[in-house]
CSV table of C-alpha atoms in Angstrom, one decimal:
chain,number,residue,atom,x,y,z
A,1,MET,CA,-2.7,-2.0,-11.6
A,2,ALA,CA,-1.7,0.0,-8.6
A,3,ALA,CA,-4.0,2.7,-7.4
A,4,ALA,CA,-2.5,6.2,-6.8
A,5,VAL,CA,-2.5,7.1,-3.1
A,6,LEU,CA,-2.1,10.7,-2.0
A,7,THR,CA,-0.8,11.7,1.4
A,8,THR,CA,-2.2,14.6,3.2
A,9,ALA,CA,0.7,16.8,2.1
A,10,GLN,CA,0.3,15.7,-1.5
A,11,THR,CA,-3.4,16.4,-1.3
A,12,ALA,CA,-2.8,20.0,-0.1
A,13,THR,CA,-0.2,20.5,-2.8
A,14,ALA,CA,-2.5,19.0,-5.6
A,15,ASN,CA,-5.4,21.3,-4.8
A,16,PRO,CA,-4.8,23.9,-2.1
A,17,HIS,CA,-8.4,25.0,-2.1
A,18,SER,CA,-9.7,21.6,-1.0
A,19,ALA,CA,-7.2,20.9,1.7
A,20,ALA,CA,-9.4,22.2,4.5
A,21,ALA,CA,-12.6,20.7,3.0
A,22,TRP,CA,-11.7,17.2,4.0
A,23,HIS,CA,-9.2,15.4,6.1
A,24,ALA,CA,-8.4,11.8,7.0
A,25,VAL,CA,-9.6,10.4,10.4
A,26,PRO,CA,-9.3,6.8,11.7
A,27,GLY,CA,-11.7,4.7,9.6
A,28,GLY,CA,-12.6,7.3,7.0
A,29,VAL,CA,-12.6,11.0,6.0
A,30,ARG,CA,-14.4,14.0,7.5
A,31,LEU,CA,-15.8,16.2,4.8
A,32,ARG,CA,-17.2,19.8,5.1
A,33,ILE,CA,-20.0,20.5,2.6
A,34,LYS,CA,-22.4,23.2,1.7
A,35,ALA,CA,-25.8,21.8,0.7
A,36,ASP,CA,-27.8,23.6,-2.0
A,37,PRO,CA,-31.4,22.3,-1.6
A,38,LYS,CA,-34.1,22.9,-4.2
A,39,SER,CA,-31.5,23.1,-7.0
A,40,ARG,CA,-32.5,22.4,-10.6
A,41,ARG,CA,-29.8,19.8,-11.2
A,42,PRO,CA,-28.3,17.6,-8.5
A,43,GLY,CA,-24.7,16.9,-8.2
A,44,ILE,CA,-21.3,18.1,-7.0
A,45,THR,CA,-21.0,21.7,-8.2
A,46,GLY,CA,-17.5,22.8,-6.9
A,47,LEU,CA,-16.0,24.3,-3.8
A,48,ALA,CA,-17.8,27.0,-1.8
A,49,PRO,CA,-15.7,29.5,0.2
A,50,ASP,CA,-16.4,29.7,3.9
A,51,THR,CA,-14.9,31.6,6.8
A,52,ALA,CA,-13.5,28.3,8.3
A,53,GLY,CA,-12.2,27.1,4.9
A,54,PRO,CA,-13.7,25.8,1.7
A,55,ARG,CA,-16.6,23.3,1.5
A,56,LEU,CA,-17.6,20.9,-1.2
A,57,ARG,CA,-20.8,22.2,-2.7
A,58,VAL,CA,-23.5,19.5,-3.2
A,59,ALA,CA,-26.8,20.4,-5.0
A,60,VAL,CA,-30.0,18.4,-4.5
A,61,THR,CA,-33.5,18.9,-5.8
A,62,GLN,CA,-35.2,18.1,-2.5
A,63,ALA,CA,-36.5,20.8,-0.2
A,64,PRO,CA,-34.9,21.2,3.3
A,65,GLU,CA,-37.8,19.6,5.1
A,66,ASP,CA,-37.8,16.6,7.5
A,67,GLY,CA,-34.2,15.7,6.6
A,68,ARG,CA,-35.0,14.9,3.0
A,69,ALA,CA,-32.3,17.3,1.6
A,70,THR,CA,-29.7,15.9,4.0
A,71,ALA,CA,-30.5,12.3,2.9
A,72,ALA,CA,-30.3,13.4,-0.7
A,73,VAL,CA,-26.9,15.1,-0.1
A,74,CYS,CA,-25.6,11.8,1.3
A,75,ALA,CA,-27.0,9.8,-1.6
A,76,THR,CA,-25.6,12.3,-4.2
A,77,LEU,CA,-22.2,12.3,-2.6
A,78,ALA,CA,-22.1,8.5,-2.3
A,79,ARG,CA,-23.1,8.1,-6.0
A,80,ALA,CA,-20.3,10.6,-7.0
A,81,LEU,CA,-17.7,8.7,-5.0
A,82,GLY,CA,-18.9,5.2,-6.0
A,83,LEU,CA,-19.9,4.3,-2.4
A,84,LYS,CA,-23.1,3.0,-0.7
A,85,SER,CA,-25.2,5.7,1.0
A,86,ALA,CA,-24.6,3.9,4.3
A,87,ALA,CA,-20.9,4.8,4.2
A,88,ILE,CA,-21.8,8.5,4.8
A,89,THR,CA,-22.9,9.7,8.2
A,90,LEU,CA,-24.0,13.2,9.2
A,91,LEU,CA,-21.9,14.4,12.1
A,92,GLN,CA,-23.1,18.1,12.3
A,93,GLY,CA,-25.5,20.4,10.6
A,94,ALA,CA,-28.8,18.5,10.4
A,95,ALA,CA,-30.8,21.8,10.1
A,96,SER,CA,-28.0,23.8,8.3
A,97,ARG,CA,-26.7,24.1,4.8
A,98,GLN,CA,-23.2,23.8,6.2
A,99,LYS,CA,-22.7,20.1,7.2
A,100,LEU,CA,-19.9,17.9,8.5
A,101,LEU,CA,-20.0,14.3,7.2
A,102,LEU,CA,-18.0,11.2,7.9
A,103,ILE,CA,-17.3,9.0,4.9
A,104,SER,CA,-16.4,5.5,6.2
A,105,GLY,CA,-13.8,3.5,4.3
A,106,ASP,CA,-10.2,3.7,3.1
A,107,PRO,CA,-9.0,7.3,3.7
A,108,PRO,CA,-6.4,7.4,0.9
A,109,ALA,CA,-8.9,6.1,-1.7
A,110,ILE,CA,-11.6,8.4,-0.5
A,111,ILE,CA,-9.3,11.4,-0.6
A,112,ALA,CA,-8.1,10.5,-4.1
A,113,ALA,CA,-11.8,10.3,-5.2
A,114,LEU,CA,-12.5,13.7,-3.6
A,115,GLU,CA,-9.5,15.2,-5.3
A,116,ASN,CA,-10.7,13.9,-8.6
A,117,LEU,CA,-14.1,15.5,-8.0
A,118,ALA,CA,-12.6,18.8,-7.0
A,119,ALA,CA,-10.2,18.8,-9.9
A,120,ALA,CA,-13.2,19.0,-12.3
A,121,PHE,CA,-13.9,22.5,-11.0
């Protein structure tokens, strides 16, 4: 069975709100997220508006202390995408709710998985 692969143009057309939240880079995908620490239920909760473009909202139960919430964000996102936590690297925002992550792997497959997550909202 052939997997569906979306190009960057198709991704923007499929869900215009998510087009700025992620983009393909060599070796993976850069993803802009908004972390919601100390949430009641962890998981992907939709897209959050931002002045620089939308961000994928990730809720975690951990408090934002000593990097625990950031680690939980990476684990939650990895679980939702069916990846190992080691595939997700924090690029910016260690002490901020707005973070920039690098998801290592096949960019078309990761973008398709992100589109599927975003389509649920």
